[in-house]
PDB file of N, CA and C in Angstrom:
ATOM      1  N   MET A 321     116.307 -14.428  92.365  1.00 74.00           N
ATOM      2  CA  MET A 321     115.251 -13.669  92.495  1.00 74.00           C
ATOM      3  C   MET A 321     113.965 -14.699  92.885  1.00 74.00           C
ATOM      4  N   SER A 322     113.078 -14.250  93.578  1.00 86.00           N
ATOM      5  CA  SER A 322     112.141 -15.351  94.199  1.00 86.00           C
ATOM      6  C   SER A 322     110.693 -14.934  93.273  1.00 86.00           C
ATOM      7  N   THR A 323     109.988 -16.004  93.563  1.00 86.00           N
ATOM      8  CA  THR A 323     108.899 -16.226  92.398  1.00 86.00           C
ATOM      9  C   THR A 323     108.048 -15.103  92.897  1.00 86.00           C
ATOM     10  N   THR A 324     107.791 -14.590  93.920  1.00 87.00           N
ATOM     11  CA  THR A 324     107.197 -13.232  94.107  1.00 87.00           C
ATOM     12  C   THR A 324     107.291 -12.050  93.706  1.00 87.00           C
ATOM     13  N   ALA A 325     108.927 -11.955  93.532  1.00 86.00           N
ATOM     14  CA  ALA A 325     109.626 -10.565  93.013  1.00 86.00           C
ATOM     15  C   ALA A 325     109.150 -10.702  91.383  1.00 86.00           C
ATOM     16  N   VAL A 326     109.444 -11.795  90.862  1.00 86.00           N
ATOM     17  CA  VAL A 326     109.046 -11.769  89.385  1.00 86.00           C
ATOM     18  C   VAL A 326     107.638 -11.762  89.188  1.00 86.00           C
ATOM     19  N   LEU A 327     106.832 -12.187  89.970  1.00 87.00           N
ATOM     20  CA  LEU A 327     105.020 -11.765  89.739  1.00 87.00           C
ATOM     21  C   LEU A 327     105.044 -10.643  89.838  1.00 87.00           C
ATOM     22  N   GLY A 328     105.661  -9.840  91.019  1.00 88.00           N
ATOM     23  CA  GLY A 328     105.228  -8.424  91.044  1.00 88.00           C
ATOM     24  C   GLY A 328     105.690  -7.586  89.940  1.00 88.00           C
ATOM     25  N   VAL A 329     106.827  -8.031  89.260  1.00 90.00           N
ATOM     26  CA  VAL A 329     107.562  -7.202  88.343  1.00 90.00           C
ATOM     27  C   VAL A 329     106.755  -7.501  87.224  1.00 90.00           C
ATOM     28  N   VAL A 330     106.304  -8.614  86.834  1.00 91.00           N
ATOM     29  CA  VAL A 330     105.363  -8.885  85.420  1.00 91.00           C
ATOM     30  C   VAL A 330     104.094  -8.105  85.966  1.00 91.00           C
ATOM     31  N   GLY A 331     103.634  -8.211  86.981  1.00 91.00           N
ATOM     32  CA  GLY A 331     102.459  -7.456  87.218  1.00 91.00           C
ATOM     33  C   GLY A 331     102.418  -6.098  87.269  1.00 91.00           C
ATOM     34  N   MET A 332     103.413  -5.392  87.727  1.00 93.00           N
ATOM     35  CA  MET A 332     103.567  -4.002  87.281  1.00 93.00           C
ATOM     36  C   MET A 332     103.860  -3.562  85.803  1.00 93.00           C
ATOM     37  N   GLY A 333     104.479  -4.347  85.371  1.00 92.00           N
ATOM     38  CA  GLY A 333     104.706  -4.268  83.847  1.00 92.00           C
ATOM     39  C   GLY A 333     103.214  -4.317  82.860  1.00 92.00           C
ATOM     40  N   LEU A 334     102.457  -5.295  83.350  1.00 94.00           N
ATOM     41  CA  LEU A 334     101.177  -5.124  82.909  1.00 94.00           C
ATOM     42  C   LEU A 334     100.297  -4.380  83.151  1.00 94.00           C
ATOM     43  N   ALA A 335     100.315  -3.895  84.372  1.00 94.00           N
ATOM     44  CA  ALA A 335      99.536  -2.665  84.751  1.00 94.00           C
ATOM     45  C   ALA A 335     100.079  -1.327  84.085  1.00 94.00           C
ATOM     46  N   ALA A 336     101.271  -1.155  83.945  1.00 94.00           N
ATOM     47  CA  ALA A 336     101.728  -0.004  83.147  1.00 94.00           C
ATOM     48  C   ALA A 336     101.270  -0.173  81.682  1.00 94.00           C
ATOM     49  N   TYR A 337     101.293  -1.370  81.312  1.00 94.00           N
ATOM     50  CA  TYR A 337     100.929  -1.322  79.904  1.00 94.00           C
ATOM     51  C   TYR A 337      99.280  -1.081  79.680  1.00 94.00           C
ATOM     52  N   LEU A 338      98.595  -1.667  80.415  1.00 95.00           N
ATOM     53  CA  LEU A 338      97.005  -1.171  80.456  1.00 95.00           C
ATOM     54  C   LEU A 338      96.851   0.051  80.546  1.00 95.00           C
ATOM     55  N   VAL A 339      97.362   0.686  81.755  1.00 94.00           N
ATOM     56  CA  VAL A 339      97.092   2.324  82.075  1.00 94.00           C
ATOM     57  C   VAL A 339      97.488   3.070  80.806  1.00 94.00           C
ATOM     58  N   GLY A 340      98.754   2.795  79.950  1.00 94.00           N
ATOM     59  CA  GLY A 340      99.050   3.299  78.826  1.00 94.00           C
ATOM     60  C   GLY A 340      97.946   3.031  77.726  1.00 94.00           C
ATOM     61  N   PHE A 341      97.635   1.975  77.494  1.00 94.00           N
ATOM     62  CA  PHE A 341      96.663   1.542  76.485  1.00 94.00           C
ATOM     63  C   PHE A 341      95.353   2.291  76.716  1.00 94.00           C
ATOM     64  N   LEU A 342      94.714   2.362  78.024  1.00 95.00           N
ATOM     65  CA  LEU A 342      93.542   3.452  78.325  1.00 95.00           C
ATOM     66  C   LEU A 342      93.885   4.742  78.185  1.00 95.00           C
ATOM     67  N   LEU A 343      94.930   5.105  78.277  1.00 94.00           N
ATOM     68  CA  LEU A 343      95.122   6.892  78.100  1.00 94.00           C
ATOM     69  C   LEU A 343      95.313   6.942  76.463  1.00 94.00           C
ATOM     70  N   TRP A 344      95.945   6.045  75.927  1.00 92.00           N
ATOM     71  CA  TRP A 344      96.008   6.097  74.515  1.00 92.00           C
ATOM     72  C   TRP A 344      94.680   6.039  73.732  1.00 92.00           C
ATOM     73  N   ALA A 345      94.007   5.000  74.159  1.00 91.00           N
ATOM     74  CA  ALA A 345      92.446   4.984  73.422  1.00 91.00           C
ATOM     75  C   ALA A 345      91.513   6.208  74.080  1.00 91.00           C
ATOM     76  N   THR A 346      91.729   6.636  75.198  1.00 91.00           N
ATOM     77  CA  THR A 346      90.915   7.839  75.496  1.00 91.00           C
ATOM     78  C   THR A 346      91.257   9.053  74.843  1.00 91.00           C
ATOM     79  N   ALA A 347      92.719   9.375  74.585  1.00 88.00           N
ATOM     80  CA  ALA A 347      93.331  10.366  73.626  1.00 88.00           C
ATOM     81  C   ALA A 347      92.750  10.332  72.283  1.00 88.00           C
ATOM     82  N   ARG A 348      92.803   8.921  71.991  1.00 87.00           N
ATOM     83  CA  ARG A 348      92.550   8.741  70.471  1.00 87.00           C
ATOM     84  C   ARG A 348      90.596   9.138  70.118  1.00 87.00           C
ATOM     85  N   PHE A 349      90.038   8.734  71.247  1.00 84.00           N
ATOM     86  CA  PHE A 349      88.628   8.760  71.313  1.00 84.00           C
ATOM     87  C   PHE A 349      88.191  10.481  71.102  1.00 84.00           C
ATOM     88  N   PHE A 350      89.006  10.947  71.988  1.00 83.00           N
ATOM     89  CA  PHE A 350      88.514  12.548  72.108  1.00 83.00           C
ATOM     90  C   PHE A 350      89.068  13.627  71.026  1.00 83.00           C
ATOM     91  N   THR A 351      90.264  12.957  70.304  1.00 81.00           N
ATOM     92  CA  THR A 351      90.915  13.640  69.293  1.00 81.00           C
ATOM     93  C   THR A 351      90.309  13.312  67.745  1.00 81.00           C
ATOM     94  N   SER A 352      89.534  12.092  67.612  1.00 76.00           N
ATOM     95  CA  SER A 352      89.538  11.485  66.511  1.00 76.00           C
ATOM     96  C   SER A 352      88.649  12.540  65.905  1.00 76.00           C
ATOM     97  N   ARG A 353      88.654  12.799  64.206  1.00 68.00           N
ATOM     98  CA  ARG A 353      87.742  13.652  63.548  1.00 68.00           C
ATOM     99  C   ARG A 353      86.524  12.869  63.118  1.00 68.00           C
ATOM    100  N   ARG A 354      85.411  13.664  63.474  1.00 66.00           N
ATOM    101  CA  ARG A 354      84.238  12.694  63.185  1.00 66.00           C
ATOM    102  C   ARG A 354      83.639  13.299  62.018  1.00 66.00           C
ATOM    103  N   LYS A 355      83.241  12.387  61.179  1.00 62.00           N
ATOM    104  CA  LYS A 355      82.512  12.784  59.919  1.00 62.00           C
ATOM    105  C   LYS A 355      81.138  13.721  60.036  1.00 62.00           C
ATOM    106  N   PRO A 356      80.932  14.609  59.318  1.00 58.00           N
ATOM    107  CA  PRO A 356      80.018  15.535  59.521  1.00 58.00           C
ATOM    108  C   PRO A 356      78.938  14.819  59.140  1.00 58.00           C
ATOM    109  N   SER A 357      77.511  15.085  59.561  1.00 58.00           N
ATOM    110  CA  SER A 357      76.060  14.448  59.048  1.00 58.00           C
ATOM    111  C   SER A 357      76.016  14.633  57.397  1.00 58.00           C
ATOM    112  N   TYR A 358      75.588  13.747  56.923  1.00 57.00           N
ATOM    113  CA  TYR A 358      75.257  13.893  55.546  1.00 57.00           C
ATOM    114  C   TYR A 358      74.237  15.058  55.237  1.00 57.00           C
ATOM    115  N   ALA A 359      73.597  15.296  56.144  1.00 56.00           N
ATOM    116  CA  ALA A 359      72.539  16.289  56.178  1.00 56.00           C
ATOM    117  C   ALA A 359      73.235  17.867  55.957  1.00 56.00           C
ATOM    118  N   THR A 360      74.386  18.078  56.470  1.00 61.00           N
ATOM    119  CA  THR A 360      74.878  19.229  56.447  1.00 61.00           C
ATOM    120  C   THR A 360      76.095  19.326  55.204  1.00 61.00           C
ATOM    121  N   THR A 361      76.055  18.077  54.613  1.00 74.00           N
ATOM    122  CA  THR A 361      77.262  17.839  53.487  1.00 74.00           C
ATOM    123  C   THR A 361      76.286  17.954  52.228  1.00 74.00           C
ATOM    124  N   HIS A 362      75.355  17.414  51.971  1.00 78.00           N
ATOM    125  CA  HIS A 362      74.438  17.365  50.725  1.00 78.00           C
ATOM    126  C   HIS A 362      73.016  17.999  51.002  1.00 78.00           C
ATOM    127  N   ARG A 363      72.978  18.921  49.981  1.00 84.00           N
ATOM    128  CA  ARG A 363      71.641  19.634  50.096  1.00 84.00           C
ATOM    129  C   ARG A 363      70.752  19.139  49.163  1.00 84.00           C
ATOM    130  N   TYR A 364      69.357  19.208  49.269  1.00 85.00           N
ATOM    131  CA  TYR A 364      68.338  18.504  48.397  1.00 85.00           C
ATOM    132  C   TYR A 364      68.325  18.619  46.817  1.00 85.00           C
ATOM    133  N   GLU A 365      68.775  19.898  46.735  1.00 88.00           N
ATOM    134  CA  GLU A 365      69.083  20.401  45.436  1.00 88.00           C
ATOM    135  C   GLU A 365      70.257  19.494  44.489  1.00 88.00           C
ATOM    136  N   GLU A 366      71.189  19.385  45.356  1.00 89.00           N
ATOM    137  CA  GLU A 366      72.326  18.791  45.151  1.00 89.00           C
ATOM    138  C   GLU A 366      71.859  17.124  44.951  1.00 89.00           C
ATOM    139  N   LEU A 367      71.460  16.706  45.788  1.00 89.00           N
ATOM    140  CA  LEU A 367      70.831  15.266  45.585  1.00 89.00           C
ATOM    141  C   LEU A 367      69.796  14.904  44.331  1.00 89.00           C
ATOM    142  N   HIS A 368      68.952  16.155  44.165  1.00 91.00           N
ATOM    143  CA  HIS A 368      68.545  15.771  42.791  1.00 91.00           C
ATOM    144  C   HIS A 368      68.991  16.254  41.786  1.00 91.00           C
ATOM    145  N   GLN A 369      70.212  16.651  41.671  1.00 93.00           N
ATOM    146  CA  GLN A 369      70.671  16.596  40.596  1.00 93.00           C
ATOM    147  C   GLN A 369      71.556  15.429  40.098  1.00 93.00           C
ATOM    148  N   LEU A 370      72.209  14.961  41.449  1.00 92.00           N
ATOM    149  CA  LEU A 370      72.788  13.532  41.504  1.00 92.00           C
ATOM    150  C   LEU A 370      71.869  12.581  41.002  1.00 92.00           C
ATOM    151  N   ALA A 371      70.955  12.512  41.412  1.00 94.00           N
ATOM    152  CA  ALA A 371      69.821  11.465  41.162  1.00 94.00           C
ATOM    153  C   ALA A 371      69.620  11.463  39.750  1.00 94.00           C
ATOM    154  N   GLY A 372      69.598  12.463  39.084  1.00 94.00           N
ATOM    155  CA  GLY A 372      69.186  12.705  37.990  1.00 94.00           C
ATOM    156  C   GLY A 372      70.151  12.302  36.902  1.00 94.00           C
ATOM    157  N   ALA A 373      71.456  12.668  37.218  1.00 94.00           N
ATOM    158  CA  ALA A 373      72.740  12.348  36.427  1.00 94.00           C
ATOM    159  C   ALA A 373      72.851  10.841  36.634  1.00 94.00           C
ATOM    160  N   ALA A 374      72.478  10.433  37.799  1.00 94.00           N
ATOM    161  CA  ALA A 374      72.859   8.828  38.029  1.00 94.00           C
ATOM    162  C   ALA A 374      71.883   7.963  37.410  1.00 94.00           C
ATOM    163  N   LEU A 375      70.584   8.448  37.227  1.00 94.00           N
ATOM    164  CA  LEU A 375      69.532   7.982  36.443  1.00 94.00           C
ATOM    165  C   LEU A 375      69.876   7.926  34.977  1.00 94.00           C
ATOM    166  N   ARG A 376      70.293   9.087  34.359  1.00 94.00           N
ATOM    167  CA  ARG A 376      70.840   9.139  32.730  1.00 94.00           C
ATOM    168  C   ARG A 376      71.749   8.295  32.699  1.00 94.00           C
ATOM    169  N   GLU A 377      72.738   8.031  33.553  1.00 94.00           N
ATOM    170  CA  GLU A 377      73.964   7.090  33.272  1.00 94.00           C
ATOM    171  C   GLU A 377      73.561   5.716  33.224  1.00 94.00           C
ATOM    172  N   ALA A 378      72.626   5.651  33.885  1.00 95.00           N
ATOM    173  CA  ALA A 378      72.179   4.028  34.264  1.00 95.00           C
ATOM    174  C   ALA A 378      71.001   3.804  33.436  1.00 95.00           C
ATOM    175  N   HIS A 379      70.835   4.788  32.586  1.00 94.00           N
ATOM    176  CA  HIS A 379      69.628   4.528  31.372  1.00 94.00           C
ATOM    177  C   HIS A 379      68.492   4.495  31.990  1.00 94.00           C
ATOM    178  N   GLY A 380      68.053   4.858  33.263  1.00 91.00           N
ATOM    179  CA  GLY A 380      66.635   4.681  33.982  1.00 91.00           C
ATOM    180  C   GLY A 380      66.632   3.432  34.647  1.00 91.00           C
ATOM    181  N   ASP A 381      67.868   2.779  35.133  1.00 93.00           N
ATOM    182  CA  ASP A 381      67.810   1.574  35.828  1.00 93.00           C
ATOM    183  C   ASP A 381      68.280   2.089  37.156  1.00 93.00           C
ATOM    184  N   ARG A 382      67.064   2.168  38.176  1.00 93.00           N
ATOM    185  CA  ARG A 382      67.178   2.486  39.452  1.00 93.00           C
ATOM    186  C   ARG A 382      68.115   2.102  40.452  1.00 93.00           C
ATOM    187  N   ALA A 383      68.263   0.653  40.276  1.00 94.00           N
ATOM    188  CA  ALA A 383      69.299  -0.128  41.136  1.00 94.00           C
ATOM    189  C   ALA A 383      70.624   0.193  40.816  1.00 94.00           C
ATOM    190  N   GLN A 384      71.038   0.319  39.411  1.00 95.00           N
ATOM    191  CA  GLN A 384      72.492   0.852  38.936  1.00 95.00           C
ATOM    192  C   GLN A 384      72.639   2.215  39.409  1.00 95.00           C
ATOM    193  N   ALA A 385      71.515   3.107  39.360  1.00 95.00           N
ATOM    194  CA  ALA A 385      71.634   4.348  39.625  1.00 95.00           C
ATOM    195  C   ALA A 385      71.961   4.552  41.459  1.00 95.00           C
ATOM    196  N   ALA A 386      71.175   3.771  42.201  1.00 95.00           N
ATOM    197  CA  ALA A 386      71.402   3.610  43.505  1.00 95.00           C
ATOM    198  C   ALA A 386      72.891   3.459  43.814  1.00 95.00           C
ATOM    199  N   ARG A 387      73.473   2.306  43.049  1.00 94.00           N
ATOM    200  CA  ARG A 387      75.010   1.969  43.100  1.00 94.00           C
ATOM    201  C   ARG A 387      76.090   3.251  42.847  1.00 94.00           C
ATOM    202  N   ILE A 388      75.436   3.937  41.933  1.00 94.00           N
ATOM    203  CA  ILE A 388      76.663   5.318  40.929  1.00 94.00           C
ATOM    204  C   ILE A 388      76.386   6.206  42.492  1.00 94.00           C
ATOM    205  N   MET A 389      75.306   6.469  43.078  1.00 92.00           N
ATOM    206  CA  MET A 389      75.058   7.442  43.736  1.00 92.00           C
ATOM    207  C   MET A 389      75.590   6.821  45.326  1.00 92.00           C
ATOM    208  N   ARG A 390      75.818   5.949  45.665  1.00 91.00           N
ATOM    209  CA  ARG A 390      76.236   5.372  46.985  1.00 91.00           C
ATOM    210  C   ARG A 390      77.726   5.669  46.706  1.00 91.00           C
ATOM    211  N   HIS A 391      78.062   5.177  45.528  1.00 91.00           N
ATOM    212  CA  HIS A 391      79.536   5.281  45.219  1.00 91.00           C
ATOM    213  C   HIS A 391      80.338   6.967  45.497  1.00 91.00           C
ATOM    214  N   VAL A 392      79.288   7.738  44.821  1.00 88.00           N
ATOM    215  CA  VAL A 392      79.786   9.023  44.747  1.00 88.00           C
ATOM    216  C   VAL A 392      79.868   9.868  46.252  1.00 88.00           C
ATOM    217  N   THR A 393      78.393   9.624  46.888  1.00 87.00           N
ATOM    218  CA  THR A 393      78.177  10.351  48.076  1.00 87.00           C
ATOM    219  C   THR A 393      78.355   9.228  49.531  1.00 87.00           C
ATOM    220  N   ARG A 394      78.387   8.289  49.484  1.00 85.00           N
ATOM    221  CA  ARG A 394      78.328   7.344  50.640  1.00 85.00           C
ATOM    222  C   ARG A 394      77.583   7.538  51.520  1.00 85.00           C
ATOM    223  N   LEU A 395      76.231   7.939  50.968  1.00 87.00           N
ATOM    224  CA  LEU A 395      75.007   8.101  51.797  1.00 87.00           C
ATOM    225  C   LEU A 395      74.306   6.812  52.429  1.00 87.00           C
ATOM    226  N   PRO A 396      73.202   6.609  53.164  1.00 88.00           N
ATOM    227  CA  PRO A 396      72.906   5.541  53.499  1.00 88.00           C
ATOM    228  C   PRO A 396      71.871   5.097  52.363  1.00 88.00           C
ATOM    229  N   ARG A 397      71.394   4.083  52.180  1.00 90.00           N
ATOM    230  CA  ARG A 397      70.693   3.280  51.204  1.00 90.00           C
ATOM    231  C   ARG A 397      69.412   4.136  51.160  1.00 90.00           C
ATOM    232  N   ARG A 398      68.586   4.083  52.162  1.00 91.00           N
ATOM    233  CA  ARG A 398      67.584   4.884  52.565  1.00 91.00           C
ATOM    234  C   ARG A 398      67.275   6.317  51.999  1.00 91.00           C
ATOM    235  N   THR A 399      68.308   7.027  52.040  1.00 89.00           N
ATOM    236  CA  THR A 399      68.479   8.362  51.775  1.00 89.00           C
ATOM    237  C   THR A 399      68.581   8.521  50.209  1.00 89.00           C
ATOM    238  N   ILE A 400      69.434   7.520  49.773  1.00 92.00           N
ATOM    239  CA  ILE A 400      69.477   7.339  48.049  1.00 92.00           C
ATOM    240  C   ILE A 400      68.156   6.830  47.456  1.00 92.00           C
ATOM    241  N   ASP A 401      67.613   5.956  48.241  1.00 92.00           N
ATOM    242  CA  ASP A 401      66.121   5.595  47.393  1.00 92.00           C
ATOM    243  C   ASP A 401      65.195   6.688  47.777  1.00 92.00           C
ATOM    244  N   THR A 402      65.296   7.425  48.754  1.00 91.00           N
ATOM    245  CA  THR A 402      64.218   8.267  48.861  1.00 91.00           C
ATOM    246  C   THR A 402      64.650   9.312  47.716  1.00 91.00           C
ATOM    247  N   ALA A 403      65.742   9.977  47.338  1.00 92.00           N
ATOM    248  CA  ALA A 403      66.057  10.668  46.334  1.00 92.00           C
ATOM    249  C   ALA A 403      65.953  10.380  44.963  1.00 92.00           C
ATOM    250  N   LEU A 404      66.209   8.937  45.043  1.00 93.00           N
ATOM    251  CA  LEU A 404      65.688   8.450  43.536  1.00 93.00           C
ATOM    252  C   LEU A 404      64.043   8.425  43.276  1.00 93.00           C
ATOM    253  N   LEU A 405      63.584   8.358  44.509  1.00 91.00           N
ATOM    254  CA  LEU A 405      61.960   8.064  44.196  1.00 91.00           C
ATOM    255  C   LEU A 405      61.347   9.451  44.026  1.00 91.00           C
ATOM    256  N   LEU A 406      61.990  10.380  44.765  1.00 90.00           N
ATOM    257  CA  LEU A 406      61.661  11.884  44.568  1.00 90.00           C
ATOM    258  C   LEU A 406      61.931  12.264  43.037  1.00 90.00           C
ATOM    259  N   HIS A 407      62.680  11.775  42.395  1.00 85.00           N
ATOM    260  CA  HIS A 407      63.246  12.256  41.138  1.00 85.00           C
ATOM    261  C   HIS A 407      62.202  12.061  40.095  1.00 85.00           C
ATOM    262  N   ARG A 408      61.817  13.008  39.274  1.00 75.00           N
ATOM    263  CA  ARG A 408      60.836  12.575  38.359  1.00 75.00           C
ATOM    264  C   ARG A 408      61.476  13.738  37.019  1.00 75.00           C
TER     265      ARG A 408
END
């Protein structure tokens, strides 16, 4: 086989691999399950109760309560800080 034929075969294989990868990536993007927004999964009343429970468990330590809430809910730090600030 000549050098041109070998390069042509390698090039076709590489092109087929790239097309396959692009098809796979596109299908994966459109079929992936997206996590719902935290606003639809946690209501204010639930966050208020969680904040109270976390503060009781942490004996009033807000930093520890924030870690507890983060572990339970996986919410953003800003949301957890707000929930703890509003809890009285």
